Amino acid sequence: MAQQKSVLVVEDESDLAELLCYHLENEGYQTRRVEDGERALTEATRQPPDLVILDRMLPKLSGDDVARRMRRDDRTSNIPIIMLTAKSEEADELVGFALGADDYVRKPFSIKLLLARIEAVLRRDASAAATREVLTGDHIQLDRGRHEVTVDDRDIGLTATEFRVLSALMAAKGRVMSREQLIETALGRGAVVTNRAMDVHVASLRRKLGDAAECIHTIRGVGYAFRERRE
Ligand code: CA
């Protein structure tokens, strides 16, 4: 079996928490259990789980607050959250999503449904993580998680801007990006960078990439594209 996934169950109704852990463990998950919002944050930060099942109504710190704080902390911002909600108002569910829950399940729920949701969220997270973390093209490997670029396994030092530009171009998978798009994607909407400045960043990036820079094509009058060489 693949490596066990760990689930942090945050639920103050101890019967329900126990039942959840029992079924999750039967399905091959590792579980941890906490009963209030503060402990949830401590546990999630101390030893980040693969997924959090988070009740909304909790002592000390509400589920909403836990989700909001998890999203703000680098150590926990990518952990998927499934929220358990006893309230039925649709507006509440939307708030849950806005706070950063990946999915919600309304109480009372069937264990089968919850398990299916957990699987779906973990699957989605795995494919997101794959595209999030490492991009490869020809001789270049870009690791977003570690902020590292190698050419033929040799580290090259890029500035933060060069790194983002390369990352955006590689993620576009051959699509042409205009200078404006590149500025917006790489540096964020509203960045004060001229098209000419972007050309300077690209030129410097190319210099550092050496031969591998052939992957970055200038599309005259438009912008740039990252395209692998056919060998
Ligand atoms: Ca509760």
JSON list of C-alpha atoms and ligand atoms in Angstrom, two decimals:
[
{"chain": "A", "resi": 1, "resn": "MET", "atom": "CA", "xyz": [0.00, 0.00, 0.00]},
{"chain": "A", "resi": 2, "resn": "ALA", "atom": "CA", "xyz": [1.08, 3.56, -0.67]},
{"chain": "A", "resi": 3, "resn": "GLN", "atom": "CA", "xyz": [2.23, 5.70, 2.22]},
{"chain": "A", "resi": 4, "resn": "GLN", "atom": "CA", "xyz": [-0.52, 6.24, 4.77]},
{"chain": "A", "resi": 5, "resn": "LYS", "atom": "CA", "xyz": [-2.21, 9.60, 4.61]},
{"chain": "A", "resi": 6, "resn": "SER", "atom": "CA", "xyz": [-2.73, 11.40, 7.87]},
{"chain": "A", "resi": 7, "resn": "VAL", "atom": "CA", "xyz": [-5.95, 13.13, 8.81]},
{"chain": "A", "resi": 8, "resn": "LEU", "atom": "CA", "xyz": [-6.38, 15.56, 11.66]},
{"chain": "A", "resi": 9, "resn": "VAL", "atom": "CA", "xyz": [-9.92, 15.34, 13.01]},
{"chain": "A", "resi": 10, "resn": "VAL", "atom": "CA", "xyz": [-11.06, 18.52, 14.76]},
{"chain": "A", "resi": 11, "resn": "GLU", "atom": "CA", "xyz": [-14.37, 17.83, 16.44]},
{"chain": "A", "resi": 12, "resn": "ASP", "atom": "CA", "xyz": [-15.58, 18.54, 19.95]},
{"chain": "A", "resi": 13, "resn": "GLU", "atom": "CA", "xyz": [-18.38, 15.95, 19.96]},
{"chain": "A", "resi": 14, "resn": "SER", "atom": "CA", "xyz": [-16.29, 13.08, 21.19]},
{"chain": "A", "resi": 15, "resn": "ASP", "atom": "CA", "xyz": [-18.66, 10.31, 20.01]},
{"chain": "A", "resi": 16, "resn": "LEU", "atom": "CA", "xyz": [-18.59, 11.65, 16.49]},
{"chain": "A", "resi": 17, "resn": "ALA", "atom": "CA", "xyz": [-14.83, 12.20, 16.57]},
{"chain": "A", "resi": 18, "resn": "GLU", "atom": "CA", "xyz": [-14.29, 8.65, 17.73]},
{"chain": "A", "resi": 19, "resn": "LEU", "atom": "CA", "xyz": [-16.56, 7.26, 15.06]},
{"chain": "A", "resi": 20, "resn": "LEU", "atom": "CA", "xyz": [-14.77, 9.27, 12.37]},
{"chain": "A", "resi": 21, "resn": "CYS", "atom": "CA", "xyz": [-11.34, 8.09, 13.47]},
{"chain": "A", "resi": 22, "resn": "TYR", "atom": "CA", "xyz": [-12.54, 4.52, 13.61]},
{"chain": "A", "resi": 23, "resn": "HIS", "atom": "CA", "xyz": [-13.78, 4.58, 10.03]},
{"chain": "A", "resi": 24, "resn": "LEU", "atom": "CA", "xyz": [-10.80, 6.53, 8.73]},
{"chain": "A", "resi": 25, "resn": "GLU", "atom": "CA", "xyz": [-8.38, 4.05, 10.25]},
{"chain": "A", "resi": 26, "resn": "ASN", "atom": "CA", "xyz": [-10.36, 1.20, 8.72]},
{"chain": "A", "resi": 27, "resn": "GLU", "atom": "CA", "xyz": [-9.77, 2.88, 5.38]},
{"chain": "A", "resi": 28, "resn": "GLY", "atom": "CA", "xyz": [-6.03, 3.03, 5.99]},
{"chain": "A", "resi": 29, "resn": "TYR", "atom": "CA", "xyz": [-5.66, 6.61, 7.20]},
{"chain": "A", "resi": 30, "resn": "GLN", "atom": "CA", "xyz": [-3.60, 7.65, 10.18]},
{"chain": "A", "resi": 31, "resn": "THR", "atom": "CA", "xyz": [-5.65, 9.84, 12.47]},
{"chain": "A", "resi": 32, "resn": "ARG", "atom": "CA", "xyz": [-5.10, 12.40, 15.17]},
{"chain": "A", "resi": 33, "resn": "ARG", "atom": "CA", "xyz": [-7.89, 13.96, 17.15]},
{"chain": "A", "resi": 34, "resn": "VAL", "atom": "CA", "xyz": [-8.28, 17.32, 18.85]},
{"chain": "A", "resi": 35, "resn": "GLU", "atom": "CA", "xyz": [-11.35, 18.90, 20.39]},
{"chain": "A", "resi": 36, "resn": "ASP", "atom": "CA", "xyz": [-10.85, 22.64, 20.12]},
{"chain": "A", "resi": 37, "resn": "GLY", "atom": "CA", "xyz": [-9.68, 25.22, 17.64]},
{"chain": "A", "resi": 38, "resn": "GLU", "atom": "CA", "xyz": [-6.51, 26.23, 19.44]},
{"chain": "A", "resi": 39, "resn": "ARG", "atom": "CA", "xyz": [-5.23, 22.67, 19.67]},
{"chain": "A", "resi": 40, "resn": "ALA", "atom": "CA", "xyz": [-6.14, 22.23, 16.01]},
{"chain": "A", "resi": 41, "resn": "LEU", "atom": "CA", "xyz": [-3.77, 25.04, 15.03]},
{"chain": "A", "resi": 42, "resn": "THR", "atom": "CA", "xyz": [-1.00, 23.78, 17.29]},
{"chain": "A", "resi": 43, "resn": "GLU", "atom": "CA", "xyz": [-1.27, 20.25, 15.91]},
{"chain": "A", "resi": 44, "resn": "ALA", "atom": "CA", "xyz": [-1.53, 21.32, 12.27]},
{"chain": "A", "resi": 45, "resn": "THR", "atom": "CA", "xyz": [1.60, 23.45, 12.63]},
{"chain": "A", "resi": 46, "resn": "ARG", "atom": "CA", "xyz": [3.60, 21.04, 14.76]},
{"chain": "A", "resi": 47, "resn": "GLN", "atom": "CA", "xyz": [3.08, 18.11, 12.42]},
{"chain": "A", "resi": 48, "resn": "PRO", "atom": "CA", "xyz": [1.19, 19.06, 9.26]},
{"chain": "A", "resi": 49, "resn": "PRO", "atom": "CA", "xyz": [-1.36, 16.39, 8.29]},
{"chain": "A", "resi": 50, "resn": "ASP", "atom": "CA", "xyz": [-2.38, 15.55, 4.71]},
{"chain": "A", "resi": 51, "resn": "LEU", "atom": "CA", "xyz": [-5.90, 16.74, 5.39]},
{"chain": "A", "resi": 52, "resn": "VAL", "atom": "CA", "xyz": [-7.95, 18.37, 8.13]},
{"chain": "A", "resi": 53, "resn": "ILE", "atom": "CA", "xyz": [-11.57, 17.57, 8.93]},
{"chain": "A", "resi": 54, "resn": "LEU", "atom": "CA", "xyz": [-12.71, 20.68, 10.67]},
{"chain": "A", "resi": 55, "resn": "ASP", "atom": "CA", "xyz": [-15.93, 21.14, 12.57]},
{"chain": "A", "resi": 56, "resn": "ARG", "atom": "CA", "xyz": [-17.25, 24.68, 12.35]},
{"chain": "A", "resi": 57, "resn": "MET", "atom": "CA", "xyz": [-18.58, 25.06, 15.86]},
{"chain": "A", "resi": 58, "resn": "LEU", "atom": "CA", "xyz": [-15.69, 24.53, 18.22]},
{"chain": "A", "resi": 59, "resn": "PRO", "atom": "CA", "xyz": [-14.66, 25.73, 21.67]},
{"chain": "A", "resi": 60, "resn": "LYS", "atom": "CA", "xyz": [-11.94, 28.40, 22.00]},
{"chain": "A", "resi": 61, "resn": "LEU", "atom": "CA", "xyz": [-11.47, 29.13, 18.32]},
{"chain": "A", "resi": 62, "resn": "SER", "atom": "CA", "xyz": [-14.16, 28.53, 15.69]},
{"chain": "A", "resi": 63, "resn": "GLY", "atom": "CA", "xyz": [-13.59, 26.36, 12.64]},
{"chain": "A", "resi": 64, "resn": "ASP", "atom": "CA", "xyz": [-13.80, 29.49, 10.50]},
{"chain": "A", "resi": 65, "resn": "ASP", "atom": "CA", "xyz": [-10.97, 31.10, 12.47]},
{"chain": "A", "resi": 66, "resn": "VAL", "atom": "CA", "xyz": [-8.88, 27.95, 12.31]},
{"chain": "A", "resi": 67, "resn": "ALA", "atom": "CA", "xyz": [-9.27, 27.79, 8.52]},
{"chain": "A", "resi": 68, "resn": "ARG", "atom": "CA", "xyz": [-8.46, 31.47, 8.14]},
{"chain": "A", "resi": 69, "resn": "ARG", "atom": "CA", "xyz": [-5.34, 31.20, 10.24]},
{"chain": "A", "resi": 70, "resn": "MET", "atom": "CA", "xyz": [-4.18, 28.03, 8.54]},
{"chain": "A", "resi": 71, "resn": "ARG", "atom": "CA", "xyz": [-4.39, 29.73, 5.17]},
{"chain": "A", "resi": 72, "resn": "ARG", "atom": "CA", "xyz": [-2.29, 32.63, 6.39]},
{"chain": "A", "resi": 73, "resn": "ASP", "atom": "CA", "xyz": [0.54, 30.46, 7.72]},
{"chain": "A", "resi": 74, "resn": "ASP", "atom": "CA", "xyz": [3.06, 29.10, 5.21]},
{"chain": "A", "resi": 75, "resn": "ARG", "atom": "CA", "xyz": [3.36, 25.88, 7.17]},
{"chain": "A", "resi": 76, "resn": "THR", "atom": "CA", "xyz": [-0.32, 25.08, 6.83]},
{"chain": "A", "resi": 77, "resn": "SER", "atom": "CA", "xyz": [-1.57, 27.12, 3.89]},
{"chain": "A", "resi": 78, "resn": "ASN", "atom": "CA", "xyz": [-1.65, 24.18, 1.45]},
{"chain": "A", "resi": 79, "resn": "ILE", "atom": "CA", "xyz": [-3.29, 21.60, 3.71]},
{"chain": "A", "resi": 80, "resn": "PRO", "atom": "CA", "xyz": [-6.73, 20.66, 2.36]},
{"chain": "A", "resi": 81, "resn": "ILE", "atom": "CA", "xyz": [-9.63, 21.31, 4.72]},
{"chain": "A", "resi": 82, "resn": "ILE", "atom": "CA", "xyz": [-13.05, 19.67, 4.70]},
{"chain": "A", "resi": 83, "resn": "MET", "atom": "CA", "xyz": [-15.41, 21.56, 6.91]},
{"chain": "A", "resi": 84, "resn": "LEU", "atom": "CA", "xyz": [-18.23, 19.97, 8.87]},
{"chain": "A", "resi": 85, "resn": "THR", "atom": "CA", "xyz": [-21.14, 22.29, 9.20]},
{"chain": "A", "resi": 86, "resn": "ALA", "atom": "CA", "xyz": [-24.28, 21.90, 11.23]},
{"chain": "A", "resi": 87, "resn": "LYS", "atom": "CA", "xyz": [-25.78, 25.05, 9.86]},
{"chain": "A", "resi": 88, "resn": "SER", "atom": "CA", "xyz": [-27.76, 24.69, 6.70]},
{"chain": "A", "resi": 89, "resn": "GLU", "atom": "CA", "xyz": [-27.80, 28.22, 5.35]},
{"chain": "A", "resi": 90, "resn": "GLU", "atom": "CA", "xyz": [-26.19, 28.43, 1.99]},
{"chain": "A", "resi": 91, "resn": "ALA", "atom": "CA", "xyz": [-24.56, 31.72, 2.88]},
{"chain": "A", "resi": 92, "resn": "ASP", "atom": "CA", "xyz": [-22.64, 29.95, 5.60]},
{"chain": "A", "resi": 93, "resn": "GLU", "atom": "CA", "xyz": [-21.25, 27.41, 3.19]},
{"chain": "A", "resi": 94, "resn": "LEU", "atom": "CA", "xyz": [-20.00, 30.14, 0.96]},
{"chain": "A", "resi": 95, "resn": "VAL", "atom": "CA", "xyz": [-18.29, 31.79, 3.89]},
{"chain": "A", "resi": 96, "resn": "GLY", "atom": "CA", "xyz": [-16.56, 28.48, 4.58]},
{"chain": "A", "resi": 97, "resn": "PHE", "atom": "CA", "xyz": [-15.14, 28.44, 1.09]},
{"chain": "A", "resi": 98, "resn": "ALA", "atom": "CA", "xyz": [-14.10, 32.03, 1.23]},
{"chain": "A", "resi": 99, "resn": "LEU", "atom": "CA", "xyz": [-12.16, 31.21, 4.36]},
{"chain": "A", "resi": 100, "resn": "GLY", "atom": "CA", "xyz": [-10.28, 28.51, 2.56]},
{"chain": "A", "resi": 101, "resn": "ALA", "atom": "CA", "xyz": [-12.14, 25.23, 3.05]},
{"chain": "A", "resi": 102, "resn": "ASP", "atom": "CA", "xyz": [-11.74, 22.89, 0.08]},
{"chain": "A", "resi": 103, "resn": "ASP", "atom": "CA", "xyz": [-15.08, 21.23, 0.60]},
{"chain": "A", "resi": 104, "resn": "TYR", "atom": "CA", "xyz": [-17.81, 21.02, 3.20]},
{"chain": "A", "resi": 105, "resn": "VAL", "atom": "CA", "xyz": [-20.07, 18.27, 4.46]},
{"chain": "A", "resi": 106, "resn": "ARG", "atom": "CA", "xyz": [-23.32, 19.06, 6.19]},
{"chain": "A", "resi": 107, "resn": "LYS", "atom": "CA", "xyz": [-24.20, 17.30, 9.40]},
{"chain": "A", "resi": 108, "resn": "PRO", "atom": "CA", "xyz": [-25.64, 14.74, 9.76]},
{"chain": "A", "resi": 109, "resn": "PHE", "atom": "CA", "xyz": [-23.71, 12.97, 7.02]},
{"chain": "A", "resi": 110, "resn": "SER", "atom": "CA", "xyz": [-23.02, 9.40, 6.00]},
{"chain": "A", "resi": 111, "resn": "ILE", "atom": "CA", "xyz": [-19.49, 8.15, 6.61]},
{"chain": "A", "resi": 112, "resn": "LYS", "atom": "CA", "xyz": [-19.45, 6.85, 3.05]},
{"chain": "A", "resi": 113, "resn": "LEU", "atom": "CA", "xyz": [-20.07, 10.31, 1.66]},
{"chain": "A", "resi": 114, "resn": "LEU", "atom": "CA", "xyz": [-17.40, 11.87, 3.83]},
{"chain": "A", "resi": 115, "resn": "LEU", "atom": "CA", "xyz": [-14.84, 9.22, 2.82]},
{"chain": "A", "resi": 116, "resn": "ALA", "atom": "CA", "xyz": [-15.62, 9.86, -0.85]},
{"chain": "A", "resi": 117, "resn": "ARG", "atom": "CA", "xyz": [-15.13, 13.60, -0.34]},
{"chain": "A", "resi": 118, "resn": "ILE", "atom": "CA", "xyz": [-11.84, 13.03, 1.45]},
{"chain": "A", "resi": 119, "resn": "GLU", "atom": "CA", "xyz": [-10.56, 10.89, -1.40]},
{"chain": "A", "resi": 120, "resn": "ALA", "atom": "CA", "xyz": [-11.62, 13.45, -3.98]},
{"chain": "A", "resi": 121, "resn": "VAL", "atom": "CA", "xyz": [-9.98, 16.33, -2.14]},
{"chain": "A", "resi": 122, "resn": "LEU", "atom": "CA", "xyz": [-6.74, 14.39, -1.63]},
{"chain": "A", "resi": 123, "resn": "ARG", "atom": "CA", "xyz": [-6.66, 13.42, -5.31]},
{"chain": "A", "resi": 124, "resn": "ARG", "atom": "CA", "xyz": [-7.18, 17.01, -6.35]},
{"chain": "A", "resi": 125, "resn": "ASP", "atom": "CA", "xyz": [-4.49, 18.13, -3.94]},
{"chain": "A", "resi": 126, "resn": "ALA", "atom": "CA", "xyz": [-1.99, 15.60, -5.29]},
{"chain": "A", "resi": 127, "resn": "SER", "atom": "CA", "xyz": [-2.38, 16.83, -8.86]},
{"chain": "A", "resi": 128, "resn": "ALA", "atom": "CA", "xyz": [-2.25, 20.44, -7.73]},
{"chain": "A", "resi": 129, "resn": "ALA", "atom": "CA", "xyz": [0.91, 19.72, -5.77]},
{"chain": "A", "resi": 130, "resn": "ALA", "atom": "CA", "xyz": [2.49, 18.08, -8.80]},
{"chain": "A", "resi": 131, "resn": "THR", "atom": "CA", "xyz": [1.96, 21.12, -10.98]},
{"chain": "A", "resi": 132, "resn": "ARG", "atom": "CA", "xyz": [2.75, 23.41, -8.11]},
{"chain": "A", "resi": 133, "resn": "GLU", "atom": "CA", "xyz": [6.08, 22.02, -7.16]},
{"chain": "A", "resi": 134, "resn": "VAL", "atom": "CA", "xyz": [8.28, 20.91, -10.04]},
{"chain": "A", "resi": 135, "resn": "LEU", "atom": "CA", "xyz": [8.33, 22.01, -13.66]},
{"chain": "A", "resi": 136, "resn": "THR", "atom": "CA", "xyz": [10.68, 20.42, -16.15]},
{"chain": "A", "resi": 137, "resn": "GLY", "atom": "CA", "xyz": [11.60, 21.21, -19.73]},
{"chain": "A", "resi": 138, "resn": "ASP", "atom": "CA", "xyz": [14.55, 19.92, -21.67]},
{"chain": "A", "resi": 139, "resn": "HIS", "atom": "CA", "xyz": [17.55, 20.38, -19.42]},
{"chain": "A", "resi": 140, "resn": "ILE", "atom": "CA", "xyz": [15.84, 22.71, -17.02]},
{"chain": "A", "resi": 141, "resn": "GLN", "atom": "CA", "xyz": [14.20, 21.74, -13.77]},
{"chain": "A", "resi": 142, "resn": "LEU", "atom": "CA", "xyz": [12.38, 24.31, -11.69]},
{"chain": "A", "resi": 143, "resn": "ASP", "atom": "CA", "xyz": [11.31, 23.46, -8.17]},
{"chain": "A", "resi": 144, "resn": "ARG", "atom": "CA", "xyz": [8.79, 25.95, -6.92]},
{"chain": "A", "resi": 145, "resn": "GLY", "atom": "CA", "xyz": [8.68, 24.49, -3.44]},
{"chain": "A", "resi": 146, "resn": "ARG", "atom": "CA", "xyz": [12.41, 24.84, -2.93]},
{"chain": "A", "resi": 147, "resn": "HIS", "atom": "CA", "xyz": [12.81, 27.89, -5.12]},
{"chain": "A", "resi": 148, "resn": "GLU", "atom": "CA", "xyz": [15.55, 26.21, -7.09]},
{"chain": "A", "resi": 149, "resn": "VAL", "atom": "CA", "xyz": [16.44, 26.00, -10.76]},
{"chain": "A", "resi": 150, "resn": "THR", "atom": "CA", "xyz": [18.92, 23.52, -12.17]},
{"chain": "A", "resi": 151, "resn": "VAL", "atom": "CA", "xyz": [20.26, 23.11, -15.69]},
{"chain": "A", "resi": 152, "resn": "ASP", "atom": "CA", "xyz": [21.60, 19.60, -16.22]},
{"chain": "A", "resi": 153, "resn": "ASP", "atom": "CA", "xyz": [21.51, 19.15, -12.45]},
{"chain": "A", "resi": 154, "resn": "ARG", "atom": "CA", "xyz": [23.65, 22.22, -11.93]},
{"chain": "A", "resi": 155, "resn": "ASP", "atom": "CA", "xyz": [22.20, 24.88, -9.67]},
{"chain": "A", "resi": 156, "resn": "ILE", "atom": "CA", "xyz": [21.81, 28.30, -11.22]},
{"chain": "A", "resi": 157, "resn": "GLY", "atom": "CA", "xyz": [21.17, 31.29, -9.06]},
{"chain": "A", "resi": 158, "resn": "LEU", "atom": "CA", "xyz": [18.26, 33.39, -10.24]},
{"chain": "A", "resi": 159, "resn": "THR", "atom": "CA", "xyz": [16.85, 36.55, -8.79]},
{"chain": "A", "resi": 160, "resn": "ALA", "atom": "CA", "xyz": [13.32, 36.30, -7.41]},
{"chain": "A", "resi": 161, "resn": "THR", "atom": "CA", "xyz": [11.98, 38.05, -10.51]},
{"chain": "A", "resi": 162, "resn": "GLU", "atom": "CA", "xyz": [13.88, 35.85, -12.95]},
{"chain": "A", "resi": 163, "resn": "PHE", "atom": "CA", "xyz": [12.63, 32.80, -11.08]},
{"chain": "A", "resi": 164, "resn": "ARG", "atom": "CA", "xyz": [9.02, 33.93, -11.34]},
{"chain": "A", "resi": 165, "resn": "VAL", "atom": "CA", "xyz": [9.34, 34.80, -15.00]},
{"chain": "A", "resi": 166, "resn": "LEU", "atom": "CA", "xyz": [10.78, 31.40, -15.83]},
{"chain": "A", "resi": 167, "resn": "SER", "atom": "CA", "xyz": [8.19, 29.68, -13.67]},
{"chain": "A", "resi": 168, "resn": "ALA", "atom": "CA", "xyz": [5.32, 31.50, -15.43]},
{"chain": "A", "resi": 169, "resn": "LEU", "atom": "CA", "xyz": [6.70, 30.73, -18.89]},
{"chain": "A", "resi": 170, "resn": "MET", "atom": "CA", "xyz": [7.24, 27.06, -18.10]},
{"chain": "A", "resi": 171, "resn": "ALA", "atom": "CA", "xyz": [3.79, 26.71, -16.55]},
{"chain": "A", "resi": 172, "resn": "ALA", "atom": "CA", "xyz": [2.24, 28.13, -19.73]},
{"chain": "A", "resi": 173, "resn": "LYS", "atom": "CA", "xyz": [3.50, 25.02, -21.56]},
{"chain": "A", "resi": 174, "resn": "GLY", "atom": "CA", "xyz": [4.36, 26.53, -24.90]},
{"chain": "A", "resi": 175, "resn": "ARG", "atom": "CA", "xyz": [1.64, 29.16, -24.98]},
{"chain": "A", "resi": 176, "resn": "VAL", "atom": "CA", "xyz": [2.83, 32.61, -25.92]},
{"chain": "A", "resi": 177, "resn": "MET", "atom": "CA", "xyz": [2.73, 35.10, -23.09]},
{"chain": "A", "resi": 178, "resn": "SER", "atom": "CA", "xyz": [2.62, 38.78, -23.83]},
{"chain": "A", "resi": 179, "resn": "ARG", "atom": "CA", "xyz": [4.90, 41.01, -21.81]},
{"chain": "A", "resi": 180, "resn": "GLU", "atom": "CA", "xyz": [1.84, 42.34, -20.00]},
{"chain": "A", "resi": 181, "resn": "GLN", "atom": "CA", "xyz": [0.67, 38.84, -19.10]},
{"chain": "A", "resi": 182, "resn": "LEU", "atom": "CA", "xyz": [4.11, 37.93, -17.97]},
{"chain": "A", "resi": 183, "resn": "ILE", "atom": "CA", "xyz": [4.35, 40.98, -15.75]},
{"chain": "A", "resi": 184, "resn": "GLU", "atom": "CA", "xyz": [0.93, 40.25, -14.28]},
{"chain": "A", "resi": 185, "resn": "THR", "atom": "CA", "xyz": [1.55, 36.53, -13.75]},
{"chain": "A", "resi": 186, "resn": "ALA", "atom": "CA", "xyz": [5.10, 36.74, -12.58]},
{"chain": "A", "resi": 187, "resn": "LEU", "atom": "CA", "xyz": [5.02, 39.89, -10.56]},
{"chain": "A", "resi": 188, "resn": "GLY", "atom": "CA", "xyz": [1.39, 40.32, -9.64]},
{"chain": "A", "resi": 189, "resn": "ARG", "atom": "CA", "xyz": [-1.36, 42.60, -10.85]},
{"chain": "A", "resi": 190, "resn": "GLY", "atom": "CA", "xyz": [-0.45, 46.21, -10.51]},
{"chain": "A", "resi": 191, "resn": "ALA", "atom": "CA", "xyz": [3.30, 45.63, -10.53]},
{"chain": "A", "resi": 192, "resn": "VAL", "atom": "CA", "xyz": [5.14, 48.71, -11.69]},
{"chain": "A", "resi": 193, "resn": "VAL", "atom": "CA", "xyz": [7.34, 47.19, -14.36]},
{"chain": "A", "resi": 194, "resn": "THR", "atom": "CA", "xyz": [7.61, 48.36, -17.92]},
{"chain": "A", "resi": 195, "resn": "ASN", "atom": "CA", "xyz": [7.72, 46.04, -20.91]},
{"chain": "A", "resi": 196, "resn": "ARG", "atom": "CA", "xyz": [11.28, 47.12, -21.46]},
{"chain": "A", "resi": 197, "resn": "ALA", "atom": "CA", "xyz": [12.20, 46.16, -17.90]},
{"chain": "A", "resi": 198, "resn": "MET", "atom": "CA", "xyz": [10.65, 42.77, -18.50]},
{"chain": "A", "resi": 199, "resn": "ASP", "atom": "CA", "xyz": [12.91, 42.34, -21.54]},
{"chain": "A", "resi": 200, "resn": "VAL", "atom": "CA", "xyz": [15.89, 43.10, -19.33]},
{"chain": "A", "resi": 201, "resn": "HIS", "atom": "CA", "xyz": [14.82, 40.40, -16.85]},
{"chain": "A", "resi": 202, "resn": "VAL", "atom": "CA", "xyz": [14.41, 37.90, -19.67]},
{"chain": "A", "resi": 203, "resn": "ALA", "atom": "CA", "xyz": [17.80, 38.78, -21.14]},
{"chain": "A", "resi": 204, "resn": "SER", "atom": "CA", "xyz": [19.48, 38.23, -17.80]},
{"chain": "A", "resi": 205, "resn": "LEU", "atom": "CA", "xyz": [17.57, 34.98, -17.32]},
{"chain": "A", "resi": 206, "resn": "ARG", "atom": "CA", "xyz": [18.74, 33.76, -20.72]},
{"chain": "A", "resi": 207, "resn": "ARG", "atom": "CA", "xyz": [22.34, 34.57, -19.88]},
{"chain": "A", "resi": 208, "resn": "LYS", "atom": "CA", "xyz": [22.14, 32.48, -16.73]},
{"chain": "A", "resi": 209, "resn": "LEU", "atom": "CA", "xyz": [20.46, 29.58, -18.50]},
{"chain": "A", "resi": 210, "resn": "GLY", "atom": "CA", "xyz": [23.26, 29.35, -21.05]},
{"chain": "A", "resi": 211, "resn": "ASP", "atom": "CA", "xyz": [22.53, 26.87, -23.85]},
{"chain": "A", "resi": 212, "resn": "ALA", "atom": "CA", "xyz": [19.24, 25.92, -22.24]},
{"chain": "A", "resi": 213, "resn": "ALA", "atom": "CA", "xyz": [18.01, 29.46, -22.96]},
{"chain": "A", "resi": 214, "resn": "GLU", "atom": "CA", "xyz": [17.06, 28.29, -26.45]},
{"chain": "A", "resi": 215, "resn": "CYS", "atom": "CA", "xyz": [13.83, 27.15, -24.81]},
{"chain": "A", "resi": 216, "resn": "ILE", "atom": "CA", "xyz": [12.76, 30.74, -24.37]},
{"chain": "A", "resi": 217, "resn": "HIS", "atom": "CA", "xyz": [11.53, 32.02, -27.68]},
{"chain": "A", "resi": 218, "resn": "THR", "atom": "CA", "xyz": [10.95, 35.64, -28.49]},
{"chain": "A", "resi": 219, "resn": "ILE", "atom": "CA", "xyz": [7.69, 36.05, -30.34]},
{"chain": "A", "resi": 220, "resn": "ARG", "atom": "CA", "xyz": [8.20, 39.27, -32.19]},
{"chain": "A", "resi": 221, "resn": "GLY", "atom": "CA", "xyz": [5.72, 41.99, -31.35]},
{"chain": "A", "resi": 222, "resn": "VAL", "atom": "CA", "xyz": [4.03, 39.82, -28.74]},
{"chain": "A", "resi": 223, "resn": "GLY", "atom": "CA", "xyz": [6.14, 38.37, -26.00]},
{"chain": "A", "resi": 224, "resn": "TYR", "atom": "CA", "xyz": [7.74, 35.09, -25.04]},
{"chain": "A", "resi": 225, "resn": "ALA", "atom": "CA", "xyz": [7.09, 31.36, -25.06]},
{"chain": "A", "resi": 226, "resn": "PHE", "atom": "CA", "xyz": [8.81, 28.43, -23.43]},
{"chain": "A", "resi": 227, "resn": "ARG", "atom": "CA", "xyz": [9.15, 25.60, -25.92]},
{"chain": "A", "resi": 228, "resn": "GLU", "atom": "CA", "xyz": [11.24, 22.51, -25.58]},
{"chain": "A", "resi": 229, "resn": "ARG", "atom": "CA", "xyz": [13.78, 21.72, -28.21]},
{"chain": "A", "resi": 230, "resn": "ARG", "atom": "CA", "xyz": [13.14, 18.65, -30.30]},
{"chain": "A", "resi": 231, "resn": "GLU", "atom": "CA", "xyz": [16.14, 16.41, -30.01]},
{"chain": "B", "resi": 1, "resn": "CA", "atom": "CA", "xyz": [-19.03, 21.20, 17.29]}
]
